[in-house]
mmCIF file of C-alpha atoms and ligand atoms in Angstrom:
data_model
loop_
_atom_site.group_PDB
_atom_site.id
_atom_site.type_symbol
_atom_site.label_atom_id
_atom_site.label_comp_id
_atom_site.label_asym_id
_atom_site.label_seq_id
_atom_site.Cartn_x
_atom_site.Cartn_y
_atom_site.Cartn_z
ATOM 1 C CA MET A 1 7.698 26.020 -6.451
ATOM 2 C CA ASN A 2 9.999 27.005 -3.477
ATOM 3 C CA TRP A 3 9.245 24.825 -0.262
ATOM 4 C CA GLY A 4 11.337 26.984 1.789
ATOM 5 C CA PHE A 5 14.053 24.310 1.945
ATOM 6 C CA GLU A 6 17.517 25.838 2.494
ATOM 7 C CA ARG A 7 20.862 24.413 2.528
ATOM 8 C CA GLU A 8 23.498 26.303 4.454
ATOM 9 C CA ARG A 9 27.236 25.435 4.140
ATOM 10 C CA GLY A 10 26.267 22.067 2.805
ATOM 11 C CA ILE A 11 24.334 21.410 5.981
ATOM 12 C CA VAL A 12 20.429 20.745 5.674
ATOM 13 C CA ASN A 13 18.965 22.688 8.424
ATOM 14 C CA MET A 14 15.979 20.566 8.707
ATOM 15 C CA THR A 15 14.847 16.942 9.267
ATOM 16 C CA ILE A 16 14.072 14.901 6.236
ATOM 17 C CA LYS A 17 10.940 13.110 7.129
ATOM 18 C CA CYS A 18 9.784 10.031 5.563
ATOM 19 C CA ASN A 19 6.392 11.213 4.408
ATOM 20 C CA VAL A 20 5.596 14.912 3.878
ATOM 21 C CA LEU A 21 1.903 15.165 3.647
ATOM 22 C CA ASP A 22 1.121 18.895 3.499
ATOM 23 C CA ARG A 23 2.869 19.680 0.054
ATOM 24 C CA GLN A 24 0.445 17.687 -1.980
ATOM 25 C CA PHE A 25 -2.173 19.700 -0.490
ATOM 26 C CA GLN A 26 -0.661 22.944 -0.925
ATOM 27 C CA MET A 27 -0.145 22.005 -4.785
ATOM 28 C CA HIS A 28 -3.744 21.867 -5.147
ATOM 29 C CA GLN A 29 -4.894 24.082 -2.123
ATOM 30 C CA SER A 30 -7.517 26.248 -3.511
ATOM 31 C CA GLU A 31 -9.309 23.195 -5.176
ATOM 32 C CA TYR A 32 -9.263 21.147 -1.999
ATOM 33 C CA GLU A 33 -10.743 24.182 -0.154
ATOM 34 C CA GLU A 34 -13.410 24.757 -2.627
ATOM 35 C CA ALA A 35 -14.495 21.319 -2.410
ATOM 36 C CA ALA A 36 -14.438 21.383 1.361
ATOM 37 C CA LEU A 37 -16.745 24.201 1.378
ATOM 38 C CA ARG A 38 -19.064 22.911 -1.223
ATOM 39 C CA VAL A 39 -19.612 19.692 0.937
ATOM 40 C CA LEU A 40 -20.027 21.726 4.099
ATOM 41 C CA ARG A 41 -22.621 23.877 2.377
ATOM 42 C CA SER A 42 -24.249 21.100 0.934
ATOM 43 C CA GLY A 43 -26.027 19.789 3.976
ATOM 44 C CA TRP A 44 -25.238 16.226 3.023
ATOM 45 C CA TYR A 45 -22.346 14.365 4.463
ATOM 46 C CA VAL A 46 -22.324 10.846 4.118
ATOM 47 C CA LEU A 47 -22.904 8.633 1.002
ATOM 48 C CA GLY A 48 -24.268 11.113 -1.386
ATOM 49 C CA ASN A 49 -23.391 12.736 -4.763
ATOM 50 C CA GLU A 50 -19.636 13.092 -4.189
ATOM 51 C CA VAL A 51 -19.241 9.463 -3.146
ATOM 52 C CA ALA A 52 -21.389 8.280 -6.302
ATOM 53 C CA ALA A 53 -19.361 10.532 -8.479
ATOM 54 C CA PHE A 54 -16.061 9.298 -6.981
ATOM 55 C CA GLU A 55 -17.199 5.768 -7.303
ATOM 56 C CA GLU A 56 -17.820 6.135 -10.992
ATOM 57 C CA GLU A 57 -14.497 8.042 -11.751
ATOM 58 C CA PHE A 58 -12.595 5.463 -9.845
ATOM 59 C CA ALA A 59 -14.250 2.294 -11.351
ATOM 60 C CA ALA A 60 -13.402 3.936 -14.912
ATOM 61 C CA TYR A 61 -9.793 4.731 -13.764
ATOM 62 C CA THR A 62 -9.256 1.093 -12.785
ATOM 63 C CA GLY A 63 -11.108 -0.244 -15.890
ATOM 64 C CA ARG A 64 -13.827 -1.989 -13.663
ATOM 65 C CA LYS A 65 -17.582 -1.679 -13.859
ATOM 66 C CA TYR A 66 -18.341 -0.928 -10.184
ATOM 67 C CA CYS A 67 -16.535 0.719 -7.328
ATOM 68 C CA VAL A 68 -18.026 0.764 -3.634
ATOM 69 C CA GLY A 69 -16.583 3.345 -1.399
ATOM 70 C CA LEU A 70 -15.833 2.289 2.277
ATOM 71 C CA ASN A 71 -14.443 3.518 5.480
ATOM 72 C CA SER A 72 -10.954 1.979 5.076
ATOM 73 C CA GLY A 73 -8.748 -0.559 3.099
ATOM 74 C CA LEU A 74 -8.816 -2.792 5.988
ATOM 75 C CA ASP A 75 -12.653 -2.869 5.545
ATOM 76 C CA ALA A 76 -12.368 -3.623 1.822
ATOM 77 C CA LEU A 77 -10.444 -6.553 2.659
ATOM 78 C CA ILE A 78 -12.594 -7.957 5.294
ATOM 79 C CA MET A 79 -15.825 -7.156 3.782
ATOM 80 C CA SER A 80 -14.611 -8.568 0.327
ATOM 81 C CA VAL A 81 -13.782 -12.056 1.849
ATOM 82 C CA ARG A 82 -17.155 -12.141 3.819
ATOM 83 C CA ALA A 83 -19.244 -11.349 0.738
ATOM 84 C CA LEU A 84 -17.609 -14.182 -1.041
ATOM 85 C CA GLY A 85 -18.816 -16.527 1.875
ATOM 86 C CA ILE A 86 -15.314 -17.403 2.851
ATOM 87 C CA GLY A 87 -15.089 -18.022 6.790
ATOM 88 C CA GLU A 88 -14.619 -20.783 9.268
ATOM 89 C CA GLY A 89 -12.643 -23.902 7.902
ATOM 90 C CA ASP A 90 -11.485 -22.140 4.674
ATOM 91 C CA GLU A 91 -7.911 -21.344 3.803
ATOM 92 C CA VAL A 92 -6.863 -18.221 1.985
ATOM 93 C CA ILE A 93 -3.251 -17.859 0.267
ATOM 94 C CA VAL A 94 -1.473 -14.721 1.212
ATOM 95 C CA GLN A 95 2.049 -13.613 1.140
ATOM 96 C CA SER A 96 4.235 -13.790 4.220
ATOM 97 C CA ASN A 97 5.842 -10.406 4.078
ATOM 98 C CA THR A 98 2.684 -8.387 3.598
ATOM 99 C CA TYR A 99 0.979 -5.873 6.040
ATOM 100 C CA ILE A 100 -0.912 -7.085 8.841
ATOM 101 C CA ALA A 101 -4.129 -5.516 7.339
ATOM 102 C CA THR A 102 -3.998 -8.315 4.490
ATOM 103 C CA VAL A 103 -4.108 -10.983 7.104
ATOM 104 C CA LEU A 104 -6.551 -9.385 9.137
ATOM 105 C CA GLY A 105 -8.977 -9.418 6.105
ATOM 106 C CA ILE A 106 -8.848 -13.156 6.378
ATOM 107 C CA THR A 107 -8.740 -13.911 10.181
ATOM 108 C CA GLU A 108 -11.447 -11.171 10.846
ATOM 109 C CA ASN A 109 -13.735 -13.892 9.012
ATOM 110 C CA LYS A 110 -12.374 -16.736 10.905
ATOM 111 C CA ALA A 111 -10.816 -18.194 7.756
ATOM 112 C CA THR A 112 -7.140 -19.519 7.863
ATOM 113 C CA PRO A 113 -4.339 -17.380 6.326
ATOM 114 C CA VAL A 114 -1.852 -19.902 4.530
ATOM 115 C CA PHE A 115 1.480 -18.071 3.988
ATOM 116 C CA VAL A 116 3.567 -18.172 0.733
ATOM 117 C CA GLU A 117 7.024 -16.744 0.656
ATOM 118 C CA PRO A 118 7.839 -13.723 -1.525
ATOM 119 C CA ASP A 119 9.837 -13.516 -4.451
ATOM 120 C CA GLU A 120 13.048 -11.349 -5.166
ATOM 121 C CA TYR A 121 10.580 -8.386 -5.900
ATOM 122 C CA PHE A 122 8.735 -8.395 -2.468
ATOM 123 C CA ASN A 123 5.542 -9.856 -3.949
ATOM 124 C CA MET A 124 3.942 -13.205 -3.678
ATOM 125 C CA ASP A 125 6.285 -15.932 -5.380
ATOM 126 C CA ALA A 126 3.985 -17.338 -7.869
ATOM 127 C CA GLU A 127 6.077 -20.447 -8.286
ATOM 128 C CA LYS A 128 5.270 -21.409 -4.502
ATOM 129 C CA ILE A 129 1.486 -21.112 -4.502
ATOM 130 C CA GLU A 130 0.492 -24.434 -5.765
ATOM 131 C CA GLN A 131 2.249 -26.416 -3.178
ATOM 132 C CA ALA A 132 0.209 -24.322 -0.568
ATOM 133 C CA ILE A 133 -3.298 -25.194 -1.920
ATOM 134 C CA THR A 134 -5.252 -27.593 -0.284
ATOM 135 C CA PRO A 135 -8.817 -29.067 -0.400
ATOM 136 C CA LYS A 136 -9.745 -26.220 1.936
ATOM 137 C CA THR A 137 -8.122 -23.398 0.104
ATOM 138 C CA ARG A 138 -10.860 -20.958 -1.272
ATOM 139 C CA ALA A 139 -8.917 -17.896 -2.382
ATOM 140 C CA ILE A 140 -5.573 -16.307 -3.312
ATOM 141 C CA MET A 141 -5.146 -12.689 -1.764
ATOM 142 C CA VAL A 142 -2.122 -10.924 -3.504
ATOM 143 C CA THR A 143 -0.541 -7.545 -2.208
ATOM 144 C CA HIS A 144 1.079 -5.369 -4.694
ATOM 145 C CA LEU A 145 3.683 -4.450 -2.082
ATOM 146 C CA TYR A 146 5.411 -1.170 -2.086
ATOM 147 C CA GLY A 147 3.620 0.009 -5.398
ATOM 148 C CA GLN A 148 4.797 -2.876 -7.643
ATOM 149 C CA ALA A 149 2.361 -5.137 -9.372
ATOM 150 C CA SER A 150 2.568 -8.750 -8.491
ATOM 151 C CA ASN A 151 3.254 -11.456 -10.946
ATOM 152 C CA MET A 152 -0.392 -11.417 -12.189
ATOM 153 C CA GLU A 153 -0.140 -13.635 -15.138
ATOM 154 C CA PRO A 154 0.756 -16.894 -13.637
ATOM 155 C CA ILE A 155 -1.181 -16.062 -10.460
ATOM 156 C CA ALA A 156 -4.397 -15.455 -12.254
ATOM 157 C CA ARG A 157 -3.714 -18.698 -14.260
ATOM 158 C CA ILE A 158 -3.146 -20.680 -11.117
ATOM 159 C CA ALA A 159 -6.369 -19.193 -9.524
ATOM 160 C CA LYS A 160 -8.257 -20.147 -12.609
ATOM 161 C CA LYS A 161 -6.996 -23.559 -12.791
ATOM 162 C CA HIS A 162 -7.897 -24.371 -9.256
ATOM 163 C CA HIS A 163 -11.162 -22.513 -9.046
ATOM 164 C CA LEU A 164 -10.013 -20.134 -6.653
ATOM 165 C CA GLU A 165 -11.258 -16.470 -6.138
ATOM 166 C CA LEU A 166 -8.681 -13.983 -6.552
ATOM 167 C CA LEU A 167 -8.385 -10.879 -4.296
ATOM 168 C CA GLU A 168 -6.078 -8.019 -4.621
ATOM 169 C CA ASP A 169 -4.789 -5.947 -1.714
ATOM 170 C CA CYS A 170 -4.233 -2.874 -3.638
ATOM 171 C CA ALA A 171 -3.531 -0.530 -0.890
ATOM 172 C CA GLN A 172 -0.159 0.454 -2.149
ATOM 173 C CA SER A 173 -0.726 0.276 -5.765
ATOM 174 C CA HIS A 174 -3.030 2.890 -7.203
ATOM 175 C CA GLY A 175 -2.407 3.143 -10.769
ATOM 176 C CA ALA A 176 0.288 0.392 -10.934
ATOM 177 C CA CYS A 177 -0.234 -1.984 -13.936
ATOM 178 C CA PHE A 178 0.944 -5.501 -14.791
ATOM 179 C CA GLU A 179 1.381 -5.599 -18.520
ATOM 180 C CA GLY A 180 -0.665 -2.623 -19.154
ATOM 181 C CA LYS A 181 -3.599 -3.677 -17.138
ATOM 182 C CA MET A 182 -4.396 -2.034 -13.797
ATOM 183 C CA THR A 183 -3.764 -3.846 -10.329
ATOM 184 C CA GLY A 184 -7.138 -4.176 -8.821
ATOM 185 C CA SER A 185 -8.776 -5.569 -12.278
ATOM 186 C CA PHE A 186 -7.345 -9.105 -12.303
ATOM 187 C CA GLY A 187 -9.443 -10.599 -9.540
ATOM 188 C CA ILE A 188 -13.018 -10.479 -8.355
ATOM 189 C CA SER A 189 -12.073 -7.675 -5.892
ATOM 190 C CA GLY A 190 -9.534 -4.979 -5.947
ATOM 191 C CA CYS A 191 -9.263 -3.558 -2.379
ATOM 192 C CA PHE A 192 -8.076 -0.073 -2.015
ATOM 193 C CA SER A 193 -7.068 2.012 0.943
ATOM 194 C CA PHE A 194 -6.919 5.861 0.586
ATOM 195 C CA TYR A 195 -5.304 6.534 3.943
ATOM 196 C CA PRO A 196 -3.354 9.812 3.783
ATOM 197 C CA THR A 197 0.287 8.314 3.084
ATOM 198 C CA LYS A 198 -1.191 6.058 0.130
ATOM 199 C CA ASN A 199 -0.300 7.255 -3.393
ATOM 200 C CA LEU A 200 -4.073 8.198 -3.888
ATOM 201 C CA GLY A 201 -4.589 9.349 -0.077
ATOM 202 C CA ALA A 202 -7.634 11.127 1.356
ATOM 203 C CA PHE A 203 -7.189 13.671 4.332
ATOM 204 C CA GLY A 204 -8.634 10.992 6.640
ATOM 205 C CA ASP A 205 -9.561 7.435 6.466
ATOM 206 C CA ALA A 206 -11.279 6.016 3.238
ATOM 207 C CA GLY A 207 -11.079 2.744 1.072
ATOM 208 C CA ALA A 208 -12.900 1.002 -1.790
ATOM 209 C CA VAL A 209 -13.590 -2.240 -3.564
ATOM 210 C CA VAL A 210 -13.706 -2.335 -7.295
ATOM 211 C CA THR A 211 -15.215 -5.301 -9.307
ATOM 212 C CA ASP A 212 -16.883 -6.320 -12.250
ATOM 213 C CA ASP A 213 -19.288 -8.414 -10.292
ATOM 214 C CA GLU A 214 -22.638 -6.896 -9.850
ATOM 215 C CA GLY A 215 -23.532 -9.230 -7.124
ATOM 216 C CA LEU A 216 -20.543 -8.485 -5.229
ATOM 217 C CA ALA A 217 -21.111 -4.800 -5.645
ATOM 218 C CA ASP A 218 -24.624 -5.047 -4.457
ATOM 219 C CA GLU A 219 -23.690 -7.206 -1.410
ATOM 220 C CA LEU A 220 -21.000 -4.691 -0.506
ATOM 221 C CA ARG A 221 -23.376 -1.641 -0.737
ATOM 222 C CA MET A 222 -25.763 -3.464 1.700
ATOM 223 C CA MET A 223 -23.151 -4.513 3.899
ATOM 224 C CA ARG A 224 -21.327 -0.979 4.305
ATOM 225 C CA ASN A 225 -24.740 0.331 5.458
ATOM 226 C CA TYR A 226 -25.989 -2.013 8.173
ATOM 227 C CA GLY A 227 -27.251 -4.694 5.664
ATOM 228 C CA SER A 228 -29.811 -2.603 4.216
ATOM 229 C CA ARG A 229 -30.755 -1.653 0.714
ATOM 230 C CA VAL A 230 -33.793 0.211 1.931
ATOM 231 C CA ARG A 231 -33.180 2.236 5.273
ATOM 232 C CA TYR A 232 -34.315 0.190 8.516
ATOM 233 C CA TYR A 233 -35.076 -3.044 6.214
ATOM 234 C CA ASN A 234 -31.791 -5.181 7.232
ATOM 235 C CA GLU A 235 -31.408 -8.007 4.719
ATOM 236 C CA ILE A 236 -28.003 -9.129 6.134
ATOM 237 C CA GLU A 237 -25.856 -8.461 9.216
ATOM 238 C CA GLY A 238 -24.071 -5.540 7.963
ATOM 239 C CA LEU A 239 -21.723 -2.917 9.453
ATOM 240 C CA ASN A 240 -20.990 0.664 9.307
ATOM 241 C CA SER A 241 -18.374 1.299 6.616
ATOM 242 C CA ARG A 242 -19.556 4.257 4.728
ATOM 243 C CA LEU A 243 -17.528 6.810 2.859
ATOM 244 C CA ASP A 244 -18.095 10.440 3.535
ATOM 245 C CA GLU A 245 -18.742 13.091 1.382
ATOM 246 C CA LEU A 246 -15.624 15.160 2.389
ATOM 247 C CA GLN A 247 -13.393 12.335 1.649
ATOM 248 C CA ALA A 248 -14.871 11.645 -1.786
ATOM 249 C CA ALA A 249 -14.672 15.028 -2.705
ATOM 250 C CA PHE A 250 -11.084 15.183 -1.892
ATOM 251 C CA LEU A 251 -10.142 11.836 -3.532
ATOM 252 C CA ARG A 252 -12.078 13.220 -6.817
ATOM 253 C CA ILE A 253 -9.315 15.963 -7.053
ATOM 254 C CA LYS A 254 -6.560 13.677 -6.052
ATOM 255 C CA LEU A 255 -7.478 11.252 -8.718
ATOM 256 C CA LYS A 256 -7.305 13.877 -11.460
ATOM 257 C CA TYR A 257 -3.660 14.373 -10.563
ATOM 258 C CA VAL A 258 -2.844 10.687 -9.317
ATOM 259 C CA ASP A 259 -0.811 9.792 -12.537
ATOM 260 C CA ASN A 260 1.207 13.117 -12.101
ATOM 261 C CA LEU A 261 1.838 12.066 -8.597
ATOM 262 C CA ASN A 262 3.029 8.494 -9.560
ATOM 263 C CA SER A 263 5.311 10.102 -12.378
ATOM 264 C CA GLU A 264 6.896 12.203 -9.752
ATOM 265 C CA ARG A 265 7.670 9.219 -7.562
ATOM 266 C CA ARG A 266 8.860 7.594 -10.440
ATOM 267 C CA ALA A 267 11.313 10.357 -10.928
ATOM 268 C CA LEU A 268 12.327 10.138 -7.337
ATOM 269 C CA ALA A 269 12.871 6.509 -7.551
ATOM 270 C CA LEU A 270 14.990 6.936 -10.694
ATOM 271 C CA ALA A 271 17.250 9.592 -8.801
ATOM 272 C CA TYR A 272 17.802 7.025 -6.129
ATOM 273 C CA ASP A 273 18.623 4.066 -8.518
ATOM 274 C CA THR A 274 21.306 6.125 -10.223
ATOM 275 C CA GLY A 275 22.353 8.113 -7.230
ATOM 276 C CA ILE A 276 22.751 5.495 -4.525
ATOM 277 C CA LYS A 277 26.243 3.882 -5.006
ATOM 278 C CA ASN A 278 27.092 1.711 -2.187
ATOM 279 C CA ASP A 279 27.605 -2.037 -2.130
ATOM 280 C CA LYS A 280 26.333 -2.446 1.201
ATOM 281 C CA ILE A 281 22.993 -1.258 0.123
ATOM 282 C CA ALA A 282 20.879 -3.475 -2.454
ATOM 283 C CA LEU A 283 18.355 -1.292 -4.441
ATOM 284 C CA PRO A 284 14.807 -2.658 -5.307
ATOM 285 C CA LYS A 285 14.343 -4.635 -8.318
ATOM 286 C CA VAL A 286 11.430 -4.257 -10.819
ATOM 287 C CA ARG A 287 9.934 -7.056 -12.467
ATOM 288 C CA PRO A 288 9.875 -7.100 -16.153
ATOM 289 C CA GLY A 289 6.249 -6.295 -17.268
ATOM 290 C CA ALA A 290 5.465 -5.038 -13.962
ATOM 291 C CA ASP A 291 4.852 -1.316 -13.294
ATOM 292 C CA ASN A 292 6.020 0.271 -9.894
ATOM 293 C CA ILE A 293 4.268 3.401 -8.577
ATOM 294 C CA TRP A 294 6.804 3.430 -5.635
ATOM 295 C CA HIS A 295 4.495 3.928 -2.646
ATOM 296 C CA GLN A 296 7.850 2.992 -0.868
ATOM 297 C CA TYR A 297 11.318 2.976 -1.973
ATOM 298 C CA VAL A 298 12.699 -0.006 -0.196
ATOM 299 C CA VAL A 299 16.420 -0.906 -0.059
ATOM 300 C CA ARG A 300 17.971 -3.861 1.721
ATOM 301 C CA CYS A 301 21.041 -3.859 3.914
ATOM 302 C CA GLY A 302 22.599 -6.425 6.066
ATOM 303 C CA GLU A 303 23.415 -3.874 8.704
ATOM 304 C CA ARG A 304 20.134 -2.020 8.419
ATOM 305 C CA ASP A 305 19.653 -1.123 11.909
ATOM 306 C CA ARG A 306 23.069 0.551 11.995
ATOM 307 C CA LEU A 307 22.232 2.255 8.814
ATOM 308 C CA ARG A 308 19.023 3.534 9.885
ATOM 309 C CA GLN A 309 20.591 4.738 13.071
ATOM 310 C CA TYR A 310 23.238 6.522 11.080
ATOM 311 C CA LEU A 311 20.529 8.022 8.983
ATOM 312 C CA GLN A 312 18.685 9.197 12.030
ATOM 313 C CA GLU A 313 21.791 10.812 13.363
ATOM 314 C CA ASN A 314 21.995 12.843 10.243
ATOM 315 C CA ASP A 315 18.284 13.866 10.584
ATOM 316 C CA ILE A 316 17.074 11.526 7.969
ATOM 317 C CA GLN A 317 13.936 9.732 8.814
ATOM 318 C CA THR A 318 13.200 6.049 7.510
ATOM 319 C CA GLN A 319 10.624 3.267 8.270
ATOM 320 C CA ILE A 320 10.742 -0.602 8.305
ATOM 321 C CA HIS A 321 7.731 -2.013 6.127
ATOM 322 C CA TYR A 322 7.623 -4.230 7.982
ATOM 323 C CA PRO A 323 9.700 -5.293 11.360
ATOM 324 C CA ILE A 324 7.657 -8.260 12.192
ATOM 325 C CA PRO A 325 6.189 -10.651 9.625
ATOM 326 C CA PRO A 326 2.426 -11.491 10.316
ATOM 327 C CA HIS A 327 3.236 -14.998 11.247
ATOM 328 C CA LEU A 328 5.312 -13.961 13.994
ATOM 329 C CA ALA A 329 3.061 -11.055 15.213
ATOM 330 C CA GLU A 330 1.931 -11.437 18.924
ATOM 331 C CA CYS A 331 -1.730 -11.371 17.761
ATOM 332 C CA TYR A 332 -1.207 -14.567 15.652
ATOM 333 C CA ARG A 333 0.557 -16.426 18.271
ATOM 334 C CA HIS A 334 -2.187 -18.937 18.397
ATOM 335 C CA LEU A 335 -1.530 -19.926 14.876
ATOM 336 C CA GLY A 336 1.522 -21.623 16.077
ATOM 337 C CA TYR A 337 4.282 -20.411 13.676
ATOM 338 C CA LYS A 338 7.952 -19.983 15.010
ATOM 339 C CA LYS A 339 10.797 -18.361 13.850
ATOM 340 C CA GLY A 340 12.323 -19.911 10.895
ATOM 341 C CA ASP A 341 8.785 -20.909 9.316
ATOM 342 C CA PHE A 342 9.197 -18.167 6.721
ATOM 343 C CA PRO A 343 12.885 -17.406 6.272
ATOM 344 C CA ILE A 344 12.516 -15.189 3.236
ATOM 345 C CA ALA A 345 10.046 -12.992 5.014
ATOM 346 C CA GLU A 346 11.929 -12.959 8.138
ATOM 347 C CA ARG A 347 15.207 -11.995 6.421
ATOM 348 C CA TYR A 348 13.217 -9.135 4.546
ATOM 349 C CA ALA A 349 11.891 -8.004 8.025
ATOM 350 C CA ASP A 350 15.535 -7.649 9.097
ATOM 351 C CA GLU A 351 17.084 -5.970 6.096
ATOM 352 C CA VAL A 352 14.486 -3.815 4.293
ATOM 353 C CA LEU A 353 14.416 -0.020 4.754
ATOM 354 C CA SER A 354 12.196 2.459 3.166
ATOM 355 C CA LEU A 355 13.801 5.769 2.135
ATOM 356 C CA PRO A 356 11.981 9.056 2.225
ATOM 357 C CA ILE A 357 9.975 9.493 -0.674
ATOM 358 C CA TYR A 358 6.918 11.786 -0.956
ATOM 359 C CA THR A 359 5.206 14.327 -3.146
ATOM 360 C CA GLY A 360 7.067 17.405 -3.433
ATOM 361 C CA MET A 361 10.374 16.214 -2.208
ATOM 362 C CA THR A 362 12.999 18.477 -3.577
ATOM 363 C CA GLY A 363 16.246 17.562 -5.457
ATOM 364 C CA ALA A 364 18.086 19.198 -2.518
ATOM 365 C CA GLU A 365 16.279 16.952 0.027
ATOM 366 C CA GLN A 366 16.792 13.617 -1.941
ATOM 367 C CA ASP A 367 20.528 14.697 -2.775
ATOM 368 C CA TYR A 368 21.122 14.827 0.859
ATOM 369 C CA VAL A 369 19.737 11.553 1.595
ATOM 370 C CA ILE A 370 21.814 10.119 -1.478
ATOM 371 C CA GLU A 371 24.884 11.721 0.055
ATOM 372 C CA LYS A 372 24.502 10.095 3.501
ATOM 373 C CA LEU A 373 23.559 6.777 2.126
ATOM 374 C CA ASN A 374 26.767 6.825 -0.070
ATOM 375 C CA SER A 375 29.030 8.133 2.896
ATOM 376 C CA PHE A 376 27.639 5.278 5.019
ATOM 377 C CA SER A 377 29.637 3.216 2.673
ATOM 378 C CA LEU A 378 32.740 5.543 3.218
ATOM 379 C CA MET A 379 32.334 5.141 6.914
ATOM 380 C CA ASN A 380 32.511 1.459 6.669
ATOM 381 C CA SER A 381 35.654 1.264 4.436
ATOM 382 C CA GLU A 382 37.184 3.746 6.874
ATOM 383 C CA ARG A 383 36.616 1.398 9.724
ATOM 384 C CA GLU A 384 37.828 -1.486 7.844
ATOM 385 C CA ASN A 385 40.936 0.553 7.328
ATOM 386 C CA CYS A 386 41.400 1.097 10.859
ATOM 387 C CA VAL A 387 41.065 -2.420 11.969
HETATM 388 C C1 PLP B 1 -2.601 0.760 4.269
HETATM 389 C C2 PLP B 1 -2.629 -0.779 3.844
HETATM 390 C C3 PLP B 1 -3.943 -1.415 4.347
HETATM 391 C C4 PLP B 1 -4.983 -0.886 5.047
HETATM 392 O O1 PLP B 1 -5.480 0.145 4.793
HETATM 393 P P1 PLP B 1 -6.254 1.087 5.989
HETATM 394 O O2 PLP B 1 -6.984 2.110 4.947
HETATM 395 O O3 PLP B 1 -5.211 1.614 6.784
HETATM 396 O O4 PLP B 1 -7.229 0.168 6.621
HETATM 397 C C5 PLP B 1 -4.203 -2.824 3.781
HETATM 398 N N1 PLP B 1 -3.179 -3.490 3.119
HETATM 399 C C6 PLP B 1 -1.964 -2.837 2.717
HETATM 400 C C7 PLP B 1 -0.745 -3.664 2.015
HETATM 401 C C8 PLP B 1 -1.644 -1.504 3.199
HETATM 402 O O5 PLP B 1 -0.535 -0.891 2.824
#
């Protein structure tokens, strides 16, 4: 397909964005348009046949018995923690370099997050979990960050040994496996976001929980709809976190292609792996046995801000996931942490840079990014030569 990308005399005449969302729409445009019309004409817009069908298909995809469609990934996290009865006075173990939403899933229930540092793969360091367990610990919440499966064999073993619930934040890991087993199928609850930029992204907000636990699925179904199984008979204090028919219909289409979309990202990641040759830039590592669906391609650089500025000057957009680790976020000031408490997460926050990677990224676009990354090195040595 021609995306209208032109190179003139070696100069790219457009900005390379971090994310380009319309290309994945254009790839299957007529299917999405048909689905939209089907839903619009059906006269049924929230929690209907499309949602039920998507739930069945996504449960099957992840290898779980049940899927409950929700409003967002954050809701999936908050509601899972709540449905498990975890709240005030309880502690939940979570990695120190995750997205704020993972931690909000805990604190929105008045439970206390206990941070564990990440390993060299940006995921929870399994070796540091046991020292964080106290008599108050109720659960371990892992995030399969950037699309790479966490070290699930030891983590699941530790959870079992200490009788802790295991929850997975799979907002960035749709389809990523650990030793052949889907992320989201290790713990009691696999929490997914379908925010448009995610690998399985909707065209608006959406999320889901997958589980094999019938009781949990049941509780979540009630909770998402004002705590009622039968309309207006409210058994628990619920909320409104219903998935709508349009998003479910779109997600059913996207789900058919998500493995292809992930393969495309793997190819893009491989091209970065082999193309980037710059000793100032550390490439991401993949853990043996862990699959990576490359939600983000995250490099590390000691001069990250200068690299980012340099790329910006060359019309290449990048992002930082994430500039401030949760323990230092303004909103968690009351938890009493200070700089230096989680040095690995803090170092990552200073060094990580997410390169453009998206469905439909062309070879020419990626070559241009690689060329600029490699010439950042040249610029350095020229500088050094001048000194
Ligand atoms: C996106 C994301 C979430 C939240 O999902 P929303 O659908 O935006 O609420 C949670 N955790 C992680 C790791 C995410 O990347």
